[in-house]
Structures are given as C-alpha cells and as structure tokens.
mmCIF file of C-alpha atoms and ligand atoms in Angstrom:
data_model
loop_
_atom_site.group_PDB
_atom_site.id
_atom_site.type_symbol
_atom_site.label_atom_id
_atom_site.label_comp_id
_atom_site.label_asym_id
_atom_site.label_seq_id
_atom_site.Cartn_x
_atom_site.Cartn_y
_atom_site.Cartn_z
ATOM 1 C CA MET A 1 -59.711 -86.792 32.849
ATOM 2 C CA GLY A 2 -57.260 -86.694 29.952
ATOM 3 C CA GLU A 3 -56.228 -83.737 27.817
ATOM 4 C CA PHE A 4 -58.677 -84.472 24.997
ATOM 5 C CA GLU A 5 -61.587 -85.189 27.292
ATOM 6 C CA LEU A 6 -60.864 -81.910 29.060
ATOM 7 C CA ILE A 7 -60.986 -79.976 25.767
ATOM 8 C CA GLU A 8 -64.169 -81.794 24.694
ATOM 9 C CA ARG A 9 -65.898 -81.215 27.974
ATOM 10 C CA TYR A 10 -65.045 -77.579 28.677
ATOM 11 C CA PHE A 11 -64.031 -75.840 25.490
ATOM 12 C CA LYS A 12 -65.564 -77.536 22.458
ATOM 13 C CA ARG A 13 -69.069 -76.392 21.624
ATOM 14 C CA PRO A 14 -71.277 -76.508 18.546
ATOM 15 C CA GLU A 15 -70.081 -73.875 16.077
ATOM 16 C CA ARG A 16 -72.065 -70.654 16.287
ATOM 17 C CA HIS A 17 -70.684 -68.476 13.560
ATOM 18 C CA ALA A 18 -70.248 -70.793 10.622
ATOM 19 C CA ALA A 19 -70.007 -67.922 8.133
ATOM 20 C CA ARG A 20 -66.673 -66.796 9.488
ATOM 21 C CA VAL A 21 -65.422 -69.878 11.297
ATOM 22 C CA ALA A 22 -65.120 -72.407 8.489
ATOM 23 C CA LEU A 23 -63.497 -74.892 10.878
ATOM 24 C CA GLY A 24 -63.317 -74.736 14.661
ATOM 25 C CA ILE A 25 -61.768 -76.899 17.395
ATOM 26 C CA GLY A 26 -60.613 -80.409 16.507
ATOM 27 C CA ASP A 27 -58.231 -80.339 13.563
ATOM 28 C CA ASP A 28 -54.599 -79.218 13.301
ATOM 29 C CA CYS A 29 -55.652 -75.704 12.323
ATOM 30 C CA ALA A 30 -58.851 -73.709 12.581
ATOM 31 C CA LEU A 31 -60.019 -71.966 9.412
ATOM 32 C CA LEU A 32 -61.243 -68.369 9.608
ATOM 33 C CA GLN A 33 -63.115 -66.717 6.764
ATOM 34 C CA PRO A 34 -62.859 -62.914 7.082
ATOM 35 C CA ALA A 35 -65.533 -60.993 5.141
ATOM 36 C CA PRO A 36 -64.465 -59.626 1.735
ATOM 37 C CA GLY A 37 -62.903 -56.173 1.983
ATOM 38 C CA THR A 38 -61.697 -56.619 5.559
ATOM 39 C CA GLN A 39 -58.375 -57.066 7.326
ATOM 40 C CA LEU A 40 -57.721 -59.374 10.258
ATOM 41 C CA ALA A 41 -56.734 -57.593 13.481
ATOM 42 C CA ILE A 42 -54.724 -59.964 15.715
ATOM 43 C CA SER A 43 -53.591 -59.551 19.309
ATOM 44 C CA CYS A 44 -52.205 -61.820 22.034
ATOM 45 C CA ASP A 45 -52.121 -61.358 25.833
ATOM 46 C CA MET A 46 -50.814 -63.677 28.502
ATOM 47 C CA LEU A 47 -51.919 -63.869 32.146
ATOM 48 C CA VAL A 48 -49.462 -65.455 34.565
ATOM 49 C CA GLU A 49 -50.367 -66.499 38.082
ATOM 50 C CA GLY A 50 -48.641 -64.357 40.699
ATOM 51 C CA ARG A 51 -47.850 -61.731 38.120
ATOM 52 C CA HIS A 52 -51.264 -60.720 36.738
ATOM 53 C CA PHE A 53 -53.576 -62.343 39.249
ATOM 54 C CA VAL A 54 -53.475 -64.139 42.607
ATOM 55 C CA SER A 55 -54.234 -67.837 42.942
ATOM 56 C CA THR A 56 -57.303 -67.086 45.071
ATOM 57 C CA LEU A 57 -59.052 -65.211 42.224
ATOM 58 C CA ASP A 58 -62.424 -66.746 41.439
ATOM 59 C CA PRO A 59 -61.903 -68.831 38.245
ATOM 60 C CA PHE A 60 -65.125 -67.457 36.681
ATOM 61 C CA LYS A 61 -63.718 -63.924 36.986
ATOM 62 C CA LEU A 62 -60.337 -65.057 35.737
ATOM 63 C CA GLY A 63 -61.948 -66.553 32.619
ATOM 64 C CA HIS A 64 -63.716 -63.243 32.027
ATOM 65 C CA LYS A 65 -60.600 -61.155 32.560
ATOM 66 C CA ALA A 66 -58.363 -63.292 30.357
ATOM 67 C CA LEU A 67 -60.607 -62.657 27.364
ATOM 68 C CA ALA A 68 -61.537 -59.079 28.374
ATOM 69 C CA VAL A 69 -57.948 -57.833 28.214
ATOM 70 C CA ASN A 70 -57.648 -59.275 24.708
ATOM 71 C CA LEU A 71 -60.975 -57.828 23.518
ATOM 72 C CA SER A 72 -59.762 -54.491 24.870
ATOM 73 C CA ASP A 73 -56.913 -54.575 22.337
ATOM 74 C CA LEU A 74 -59.381 -55.199 19.507
ATOM 75 C CA ALA A 75 -61.491 -52.298 20.830
ATOM 76 C CA ALA A 76 -58.474 -49.996 20.733
ATOM 77 C CA CYS A 77 -58.042 -50.791 17.037
ATOM 78 C CA GLY A 78 -61.736 -50.396 16.246
ATOM 79 C CA ALA A 79 -61.885 -54.088 15.291
ATOM 80 C CA ARG A 80 -64.975 -56.288 15.520
ATOM 81 C CA PRO A 81 -64.275 -59.516 17.463
ATOM 82 C CA LEU A 82 -64.450 -62.718 15.378
ATOM 83 C CA ALA A 83 -62.708 -65.536 17.196
ATOM 84 C CA PHE A 84 -59.986 -66.449 19.686
ATOM 85 C CA SER A 85 -57.627 -69.249 20.598
ATOM 86 C CA LEU A 86 -56.711 -70.323 24.124
ATOM 87 C CA ALA A 87 -53.359 -71.723 25.262
ATOM 88 C CA LEU A 88 -53.691 -73.021 28.782
ATOM 89 C CA ALA A 89 -51.094 -74.414 31.187
ATOM 90 C CA LEU A 90 -52.728 -76.012 34.242
ATOM 91 C CA PRO A 91 -51.118 -77.550 37.328
ATOM 92 C CA ARG A 92 -53.853 -80.250 37.313
ATOM 93 C CA ALA A 93 -57.167 -81.025 35.594
ATOM 94 C CA ASP A 94 -59.290 -79.690 38.444
ATOM 95 C CA GLU A 95 -62.965 -79.729 37.408
ATOM 96 C CA SER A 96 -64.012 -77.372 40.176
ATOM 97 C CA TRP A 97 -61.653 -74.833 38.607
ATOM 98 C CA LEU A 98 -62.182 -75.654 34.921
ATOM 99 C CA ALA A 99 -65.985 -75.458 34.933
ATOM 100 C CA PRO A 100 -66.289 -71.887 36.293
ATOM 101 C CA PHE A 101 -63.235 -70.745 34.309
ATOM 102 C CA ALA A 102 -64.822 -71.951 31.057
ATOM 103 C CA GLN A 103 -68.154 -70.390 32.046
ATOM 104 C CA GLY A 104 -66.658 -66.947 32.715
ATOM 105 C CA LEU A 105 -64.597 -67.108 29.535
ATOM 106 C CA LEU A 106 -67.381 -68.312 27.245
ATOM 107 C CA ALA A 107 -70.026 -65.971 28.706
ATOM 108 C CA LEU A 108 -67.934 -62.971 27.677
ATOM 109 C CA ALA A 109 -67.141 -64.632 24.343
ATOM 110 C CA ASP A 110 -70.870 -65.051 23.671
ATOM 111 C CA ALA A 111 -71.584 -61.445 24.686
ATOM 112 C CA HIS A 112 -69.216 -60.368 21.901
ATOM 113 C CA SER A 113 -70.002 -63.134 19.393
ATOM 114 C CA CYS A 114 -66.356 -64.181 19.571
ATOM 115 C CA GLU A 115 -65.886 -67.898 18.969
ATOM 116 C CA LEU A 116 -63.261 -70.133 20.600
ATOM 117 C CA ILE A 117 -61.619 -71.839 17.614
ATOM 118 C CA GLY A 118 -58.658 -73.694 19.093
ATOM 119 C CA GLY A 119 -55.746 -73.639 21.459
ATOM 120 C CA ASP A 120 -53.307 -75.783 23.330
ATOM 121 C CA THR A 121 -53.530 -77.480 26.721
ATOM 122 C CA THR A 122 -50.567 -78.570 28.783
ATOM 123 C CA GLN A 123 -49.648 -79.348 32.350
ATOM 124 C CA GLY A 124 -47.606 -76.645 34.106
ATOM 125 C CA PRO A 125 -47.792 -73.551 36.319
ATOM 126 C CA LEU A 126 -51.120 -71.747 35.691
ATOM 127 C CA ASN A 127 -50.742 -69.579 32.614
ATOM 128 C CA ILE A 128 -53.442 -68.361 30.229
ATOM 129 C CA CYS A 129 -52.543 -67.085 26.800
ATOM 130 C CA ILE A 130 -55.270 -65.897 24.438
ATOM 131 C CA THR A 131 -54.958 -64.740 20.840
ATOM 132 C CA VAL A 132 -57.936 -62.803 19.469
ATOM 133 C CA PHE A 133 -58.847 -62.239 15.864
ATOM 134 C CA GLY A 134 -60.963 -59.284 14.794
ATOM 135 C CA GLU A 135 -62.099 -57.681 11.581
ATOM 136 C CA VAL A 136 -61.524 -54.142 10.299
ATOM 137 C CA PRO A 137 -62.971 -52.829 7.035
ATOM 138 C CA VAL A 138 -60.756 -51.496 4.272
ATOM 139 C CA MET A 139 -62.413 -48.606 2.439
ATOM 140 C CA ALA A 140 -61.040 -47.203 -0.816
ATOM 141 C CA GLY A 141 -57.815 -49.093 -0.129
ATOM 142 C CA ARG A 142 -57.494 -47.602 3.380
ATOM 143 C CA SER A 143 -57.660 -49.619 6.574
ATOM 144 C CA GLN A 144 -60.210 -48.247 9.022
ATOM 145 C CA ALA A 145 -58.180 -49.515 11.999
ATOM 146 C CA LEU A 146 -57.514 -46.999 14.791
ATOM 147 C CA LEU A 147 -53.769 -46.738 15.389
ATOM 148 C CA ARG A 148 -51.480 -45.234 18.000
ATOM 149 C CA SER A 149 -49.727 -43.253 15.307
ATOM 150 C CA GLY A 150 -52.605 -41.094 14.054
ATOM 151 C CA ALA A 151 -52.751 -38.246 16.617
ATOM 152 C CA GLN A 152 -52.587 -34.728 15.166
ATOM 153 C CA ALA A 153 -51.579 -31.474 16.889
ATOM 154 C CA GLY A 154 -54.789 -29.712 17.913
ATOM 155 C CA ASP A 155 -56.742 -32.938 18.573
ATOM 156 C CA ASP A 156 -58.778 -33.289 21.732
ATOM 157 C CA LEU A 157 -57.693 -36.096 24.054
ATOM 158 C CA TYR A 158 -60.405 -38.314 25.553
ATOM 159 C CA ILE A 159 -60.712 -41.247 27.942
ATOM 160 C CA SER A 160 -63.697 -43.586 28.311
ATOM 161 C CA GLY A 161 -65.239 -44.633 31.627
ATOM 162 C CA ASN A 162 -63.359 -44.495 34.910
ATOM 163 C CA LEU A 163 -59.711 -44.489 35.938
ATOM 164 C CA GLY A 164 -57.870 -45.723 39.004
ATOM 165 C CA ASP A 165 -60.543 -47.875 40.643
ATOM 166 C CA ALA A 166 -58.808 -51.137 39.691
ATOM 167 C CA ARG A 167 -55.652 -49.879 41.388
ATOM 168 C CA LEU A 168 -57.613 -48.810 44.460
ATOM 169 C CA ALA A 169 -59.019 -52.351 44.728
ATOM 170 C CA LEU A 170 -55.527 -53.813 44.343
ATOM 171 C CA GLU A 171 -54.246 -51.611 47.178
ATOM 172 C CA VAL A 172 -57.142 -52.700 49.406
ATOM 173 C CA PHE A 173 -56.220 -56.337 48.660
ATOM 174 C CA ARG A 174 -52.607 -55.529 49.516
ATOM 175 C CA GLY A 175 -53.769 -53.895 52.748
ATOM 176 C CA THR A 176 -52.178 -50.508 52.091
ATOM 177 C CA VAL A 177 -55.515 -48.638 52.310
ATOM 178 C CA SER A 178 -58.998 -49.319 53.604
ATOM 179 C CA VAL A 179 -62.326 -48.061 52.276
ATOM 180 C CA PRO A 180 -65.967 -48.821 53.071
ATOM 181 C CA GLU A 181 -67.273 -52.154 51.809
ATOM 182 C CA ALA A 182 -69.526 -50.563 49.156
ATOM 183 C CA VAL A 183 -66.612 -48.656 47.632
ATOM 184 C CA PHE A 184 -64.406 -51.733 47.616
ATOM 185 C CA THR A 185 -67.134 -53.870 46.031
ATOM 186 C CA ALA A 186 -67.496 -51.424 43.132
ATOM 187 C CA ALA A 187 -63.740 -50.990 42.656
ATOM 188 C CA ARG A 188 -63.184 -54.723 42.756
ATOM 189 C CA VAL A 189 -65.481 -55.254 39.782
ATOM 190 C CA ARG A 190 -63.193 -52.992 37.791
ATOM 191 C CA LEU A 191 -60.102 -54.971 38.785
ATOM 192 C CA GLU A 192 -61.506 -58.472 38.425
ATOM 193 C CA THR A 193 -64.040 -58.213 35.595
ATOM 194 C CA PRO A 194 -63.078 -55.245 33.404
ATOM 195 C CA THR A 195 -65.401 -54.193 30.570
ATOM 196 C CA PRO A 196 -63.707 -54.140 27.166
ATOM 197 C CA ARG A 197 -64.917 -51.043 25.282
ATOM 198 C CA VAL A 198 -65.600 -52.874 22.040
ATOM 199 C CA ALA A 199 -68.749 -50.941 21.035
ATOM 200 C CA LEU A 200 -67.007 -47.601 21.590
ATOM 201 C CA GLY A 201 -64.003 -48.683 19.519
ATOM 202 C CA LEU A 202 -66.293 -49.622 16.634
ATOM 203 C CA ALA A 203 -68.222 -46.324 16.922
ATOM 204 C CA LEU A 204 -64.960 -44.340 16.841
ATOM 205 C CA ARG A 205 -63.909 -45.663 13.418
ATOM 206 C CA GLY A 206 -63.794 -42.675 11.098
ATOM 207 C CA VAL A 207 -64.020 -40.292 14.085
ATOM 208 C CA ALA A 208 -60.892 -40.801 16.220
ATOM 209 C CA ASN A 209 -57.431 -40.087 14.812
ATOM 210 C CA ALA A 210 -55.582 -42.341 17.265
ATOM 211 C CA ALA A 211 -56.436 -44.777 20.065
ATOM 212 C CA ILE A 212 -54.883 -47.116 22.632
ATOM 213 C CA ASP A 213 -56.324 -49.106 25.514
ATOM 214 C CA VAL A 214 -55.061 -48.160 28.958
ATOM 215 C CA SER A 215 -53.616 -51.235 30.648
ATOM 216 C CA ASP A 216 -50.354 -50.001 32.190
ATOM 217 C CA GLY A 217 -51.519 -46.565 33.358
ATOM 218 C CA LEU A 218 -52.929 -43.489 31.616
ATOM 219 C CA LEU A 219 -49.744 -41.452 31.196
ATOM 220 C CA GLY A 220 -47.558 -44.342 30.140
ATOM 221 C CA ASP A 221 -50.018 -45.491 27.513
ATOM 222 C CA LEU A 222 -50.518 -41.893 26.357
ATOM 223 C CA GLY A 223 -46.741 -41.803 25.916
ATOM 224 C CA HIS A 224 -47.077 -44.525 23.254
ATOM 225 C CA ILE A 225 -49.535 -42.392 21.267
ATOM 226 C CA LEU A 226 -47.305 -39.317 21.596
ATOM 227 C CA GLN A 227 -44.164 -41.150 20.578
ATOM 228 C CA GLN A 228 -45.705 -42.988 17.637
ATOM 229 C CA SER A 229 -47.536 -39.878 16.414
ATOM 230 C CA GLY A 230 -44.565 -37.509 16.909
ATOM 231 C CA VAL A 231 -46.595 -35.045 18.993
ATOM 232 C CA GLY A 232 -46.972 -33.847 22.614
ATOM 233 C CA ALA A 233 -49.912 -33.269 24.945
ATOM 234 C CA THR A 234 -51.253 -31.377 27.919
ATOM 235 C CA VAL A 235 -53.390 -33.400 30.334
ATOM 236 C CA ASP A 236 -55.674 -31.988 33.031
ATOM 237 C CA ALA A 237 -54.629 -34.034 36.091
ATOM 238 C CA ASP A 238 -57.654 -32.948 38.146
ATOM 239 C CA VAL A 239 -60.172 -33.971 35.506
ATOM 240 C CA ALA A 240 -58.446 -37.355 35.219
ATOM 241 C CA THR A 241 -58.499 -37.778 39.013
ATOM 242 C CA SER A 242 -62.207 -36.938 39.120
ATOM 243 C CA LEU A 243 -62.778 -40.066 36.988
ATOM 244 C CA ILE A 244 -61.990 -42.388 39.901
ATOM 245 C CA ALA A 245 -65.489 -43.615 40.772
ATOM 246 C CA ALA A 246 -64.433 -44.206 44.380
ATOM 247 C CA HIS A 247 -63.112 -40.634 44.568
ATOM 248 C CA ALA A 248 -66.451 -39.292 43.358
ATOM 249 C CA TYR A 249 -68.076 -41.261 46.163
ATOM 250 C CA TYR A 250 -65.719 -39.692 48.660
ATOM 251 C CA THR A 251 -66.180 -36.152 47.392
ATOM 252 C CA GLY A 252 -69.956 -36.562 47.202
ATOM 253 C CA ALA A 253 -72.179 -35.339 50.015
ATOM 254 C CA THR A 254 -72.311 -38.752 51.713
ATOM 255 C CA GLY A 255 -68.617 -39.682 51.537
ATOM 256 C CA GLN A 256 -66.748 -39.628 54.818
ATOM 257 C CA PHE A 257 -64.292 -42.466 54.563
ATOM 258 C CA ASP A 258 -61.034 -40.789 53.771
ATOM 259 C CA THR A 259 -58.598 -40.807 56.595
ATOM 260 C CA ASN A 260 -55.664 -42.518 54.977
ATOM 261 C CA ILE A 261 -55.738 -41.612 51.279
ATOM 262 C CA ALA A 262 -53.867 -38.414 50.406
ATOM 263 C CA PRO A 263 -54.885 -36.270 47.397
ATOM 264 C CA GLU A 264 -51.566 -37.167 45.769
ATOM 265 C CA GLN A 265 -52.420 -40.867 46.130
ATOM 266 C CA TRP A 266 -55.699 -40.432 44.246
ATOM 267 C CA ARG A 267 -53.896 -38.547 41.504
ATOM 268 C CA ARG A 268 -51.303 -41.276 41.210
ATOM 269 C CA TRP A 269 -53.962 -43.977 40.848
ATOM 270 C CA ALA A 270 -55.755 -42.042 38.105
ATOM 271 C CA LEU A 271 -52.613 -41.164 36.158
ATOM 272 C CA SER A 272 -50.619 -44.357 36.518
ATOM 273 C CA GLY A 273 -52.762 -46.941 38.326
ATOM 274 C CA GLY A 274 -53.034 -49.528 35.564
ATOM 275 C CA ASP A 275 -55.524 -52.307 34.750
ATOM 276 C CA ASP A 276 -58.162 -49.768 33.646
ATOM 277 C CA TYR A 277 -58.906 -51.181 30.156
ATOM 278 C CA GLU A 278 -60.422 -47.901 29.036
ATOM 279 C CA LEU A 279 -59.944 -46.376 25.585
ATOM 280 C CA LEU A 280 -57.673 -43.340 25.345
ATOM 281 C CA PHE A 281 -58.155 -41.603 22.005
ATOM 282 C CA THR A 282 -57.728 -38.361 20.110
ATOM 283 C CA ALA A 283 -60.123 -36.676 17.679
ATOM 284 C CA PRO A 284 -60.225 -33.339 15.844
ATOM 285 C CA VAL A 285 -61.974 -30.477 17.676
ATOM 286 C CA ALA A 286 -64.394 -30.318 14.733
ATOM 287 C CA ARG A 287 -65.540 -33.878 15.558
ATOM 288 C CA ARG A 288 -66.733 -33.197 19.130
ATOM 289 C CA GLU A 289 -70.346 -33.915 18.207
ATOM 290 C CA ALA A 290 -69.349 -37.132 16.459
ATOM 291 C CA VAL A 291 -67.411 -38.232 19.577
ATOM 292 C CA ALA A 292 -70.461 -37.492 21.746
ATOM 293 C CA ALA A 293 -72.618 -39.481 19.321
ATOM 294 C CA ALA A 294 -70.180 -42.434 19.424
ATOM 295 C CA ALA A 295 -70.234 -42.352 23.239
ATOM 296 C CA ALA A 296 -74.043 -42.246 23.288
ATOM 297 C CA ALA A 297 -74.440 -44.984 20.660
ATOM 298 C CA SER A 298 -72.106 -47.296 22.596
ATOM 299 C CA LEU A 299 -73.561 -46.348 26.005
ATOM 300 C CA THR A 300 -70.017 -45.518 27.118
ATOM 301 C CA PRO A 301 -69.169 -42.345 29.033
ATOM 302 C CA VAL A 302 -66.311 -40.355 27.526
ATOM 303 C CA THR A 303 -64.439 -37.404 29.087
ATOM 304 C CA ARG A 304 -62.145 -34.841 27.443
ATOM 305 C CA ILE A 305 -58.949 -34.748 29.508
ATOM 306 C CA GLY A 306 -56.518 -32.693 27.420
ATOM 307 C CA GLN A 307 -55.146 -31.659 24.046
ATOM 308 C CA ILE A 308 -52.594 -32.915 21.587
ATOM 309 C CA GLU A 309 -49.923 -30.341 20.744
ATOM 310 C CA ALA A 310 -47.116 -29.995 18.221
ATOM 311 C CA GLU A 311 -44.587 -29.426 21.015
ATOM 312 C CA ARG A 312 -43.253 -32.845 22.022
ATOM 313 C CA GLY A 313 -43.477 -34.108 25.588
ATOM 314 C CA LEU A 314 -46.185 -34.498 28.189
ATOM 315 C CA ARG A 315 -47.385 -31.564 30.297
ATOM 316 C CA LEU A 316 -49.681 -31.940 33.301
ATOM 317 C CA MET A 317 -51.921 -29.109 34.535
ATOM 318 C CA ASP A 318 -54.253 -28.850 37.509
ATOM 319 C CA ALA A 319 -57.712 -27.271 37.518
ATOM 320 C CA GLN A 320 -56.133 -23.812 38.019
ATOM 321 C CA ARG A 321 -53.975 -24.375 34.906
ATOM 322 C CA GLN A 322 -50.888 -24.605 37.137
ATOM 323 C CA PRO A 323 -48.218 -27.103 36.028
ATOM 324 C CA VAL A 324 -48.105 -30.395 37.949
ATOM 325 C CA PRO A 325 -44.743 -32.225 38.071
ATOM 326 C CA ASP A 326 -44.948 -35.564 36.253
ATOM 327 C CA ARG A 327 -43.726 -38.318 38.571
ATOM 328 C CA TYR A 328 -46.210 -40.920 37.471
ATOM 329 C CA ALA A 329 -44.256 -43.792 36.037
ATOM 330 C CA SER A 330 -46.254 -46.581 34.415
ATOM 331 C CA PHE A 331 -46.042 -50.242 35.059
ATOM 332 C CA ASP A 332 -43.140 -52.020 33.384
ATOM 333 C CA HIS A 333 -42.537 -55.736 33.975
ATOM 334 C CA PHE A 334 -38.763 -55.396 33.699
ATOM 335 C CA ALA A 335 -38.228 -51.940 35.246
HETATM 336 P P1 ADP B 1 -51.992 -80.453 17.969
HETATM 337 O O1 ADP B 1 -51.234 -81.417 18.825
HETATM 338 O O2 ADP B 1 -52.171 -80.865 16.555
HETATM 339 O O3 ADP B 1 -51.535 -79.055 18.149
HETATM 340 P P2 ADP B 1 -53.901 -80.748 20.044
HETATM 341 O O4 ADP B 1 -53.997 -82.207 20.195
HETATM 342 O O5 ADP B 1 -53.023 -79.972 20.963
HETATM 343 O O6 ADP B 1 -53.498 -80.441 18.548
HETATM 344 O O7 ADP B 1 -55.344 -80.114 20.136
HETATM 345 C C1 ADP B 1 -56.472 -80.765 19.558
HETATM 346 C C2 ADP B 1 -57.486 -79.734 19.166
HETATM 347 O O8 ADP B 1 -57.983 -79.100 20.332
HETATM 348 C C3 ADP B 1 -56.946 -78.620 18.279
HETATM 349 O O9 ADP B 1 -57.951 -78.250 17.358
HETATM 350 C C4 ADP B 1 -56.684 -77.496 19.245
HETATM 351 O O10 ADP B 1 -56.793 -76.246 18.593
HETATM 352 C C5 ADP B 1 -57.789 -77.717 20.253
HETATM 353 N N1 ADP B 1 -57.457 -77.249 21.604
HETATM 354 C C6 ADP B 1 -56.442 -77.649 22.405
HETATM 355 N N2 ADP B 1 -56.468 -77.021 23.602
HETATM 356 C C7 ADP B 1 -57.542 -76.186 23.555
HETATM 357 C C8 ADP B 1 -58.099 -75.261 24.473
HETATM 358 N N3 ADP B 1 -57.581 -75.033 25.700
HETATM 359 N N4 ADP B 1 -59.187 -74.570 24.070
HETATM 360 C C9 ADP B 1 -59.716 -74.751 22.855
HETATM 361 N N5 ADP B 1 -59.248 -75.612 21.947
HETATM 362 C C10 ADP B 1 -58.169 -76.328 22.285
HETATM 363 MG MG1 MG B 2 -51.167 -78.987 20.537
#
C-alpha cells in the first residue's frame, strides 16, 4: 500500500461540513470558511512513542487520545471545534494498526463534528501531530475566547471532573503500586481515552475569567494562569485529593485495597499527576450560579478548589486550613 492509497483508504471521507470546510483532503491546501464574526482558535499537539505513550497501546485508543488532547486545548479557550489536520510518521503501513487508529480518531472527530481536512504522511518512528482549528465569536469587537491571563483577585478557582486517576493508572502500568482490577479499569480509561471538556468550555464563555486545561499537573498549570494574570492563589489540597475517583473508592465503605499507597502519594497524584485533561478555571464569586448552570448544561461535574488572590504565589491549605508545603513539581520534558 502506497502513501496515497493509505490516505485514501483510512483518512479521506466524504465531506460532512461543507459550510465551513470549503475544501478538504486532496489538494495542496484545505480551505476553511469560519463563520462571519468569529476568530479561528488554533492549537497543535504532538504525541511521540515512548514519550507520551507506549508501543503496546491499543491503536484505537491512541487515535482517540491524539485528537482528545488537541480538543482539550480548544475547550480551554471556549472554542467550538471545526476541523483538524493530521501529520503522521509511521514505521510501516501496517493495516492492522491503521484501521483501528483511524476508527478511534474519526469516532471522536465525529462526536465533536470536527472534520479531518488534511495532513502529511511519512515513514519514520511513530509520531502523531495534530493541529486543530476552532471557532470563537467576537462580540462588540471583543473576542469571547477564554484566556490564561484573565484571572482576577477574588475569583473562585474551579476544576472539572476528576484528578490524578490517569497518573494512578500510569503507576500501575509501571508496577510501582497495585490496586483492585475494578479501580485500575476505571483509572485506565482516564489515562488512555481522556474526555475533552468541550461542552463545558463553550458553556463557560462569558462566565469564566480565565481557563487552562490541565495536562502537566494541576499546580503547574495553575502556575500559568497565576503568572499570566499577575495574581496568586490558595488551593485546598484535601478537596483536590478527594477528586481522585480511585481515592473515593478507597475511602468509601467498601474500599479496602490500600496497603501500599500513602496519603502523601494520593495528594501528589492529584496536585501534580498530569494527563488529566480537565478544565481549570476562575470565575467571579457573583457568578457561582452561572458556573453551576454551565456545569449542569454540559453534564460536567465542577468543584471549587480555591481562590484567586492579589498576593502573588501559590499557597496550599489542608481541610483544617493549615498550610501544606508545596513540593509538587509539574511535568517538564526538559527538566
Ligand atoms: P503535498 O505533498 O502537496 O503536501 P501530499 O501529497 O503530502 O501533499 O498529501 C496529499 C493530500 O493528502 C493533501 O491534501 C494532504 O493534506 C492530505 N494528507 C496527507 N496525509 C494525510 C493524513 N495523514 N491525513 C489526512 N490527510 C492527509
Ligand atoms: Mg505533503
């Protein structure tokens, strides 16, 4: 199977969204037609074998994850997905890999009405690079995009969904901890097929002051909001830790599995675990009802985990309001 046959067979499909994709796969460029009065939101993420995933990962799940991490960036900006391009380096044209990869990728694309409009295909070590294009309205000359730089002193700080379960699953894979099969199965879904919070991001337009998606760990990604907004924050470490779904299982009446996971370990996974793909955002105290409405409308749980403050820096508290030392470094590829 040659390069062009491969593209034809696995990635080219009849166009679905002709209104915004004026020209899809097949020419030198694709042509996108954003709606009048909108801006294009653009983001690119690369997944490298051995670095972001292991070679044994099910290709269907890998296809899902490659697009999910990109859609998560659109969600963080409050952008509606339009289209994406796919640059793929493959060691060989292996159909038993390509078919499920394309299925996982395109199933998530269809779920978000995001059309594959082009890309590049070459031979080489497995590497998947996706660029997504989304749409954000401009109202009265003002972009409605959610930015990292918009947090205000006094804002509430919120996180969607769960934290730390992806990291728990990674540690089980690495063999550093063991948990019951049911707990691992649930955590593994979070690591391998994360849910981009696109609907929540859209619902938070005009409500949130600032947002980011958590990919490298809660505190590290919060640091980007604080730095770009010129503010500080206090975070409740125990509330954040309670958002580990596996931890809730353990602390529930039935849970009995913990022999090898220390409380500090749980806290570390919640605060700096990484690969969560949840939305971390701030909103004025006066908008608490609007935040609850956005969470309900998008069927996405949201938890208040702290406050934004004028005093710079990050302060961690426990449930007794006692300070917790911050030793929760985030992931950094070159650190
Ligand atoms: P060029 O050499 O002009 O860059 P190519 O021959 O590489 O174009 O690609 C032919 C067409 O197939 C282009 O429209 C390109 O966007 C598309 N394409 C290439 N690889 C992929 C891929 N992995 N997924 C989707 N479209 C692709
Ligand atoms: Mg090319």
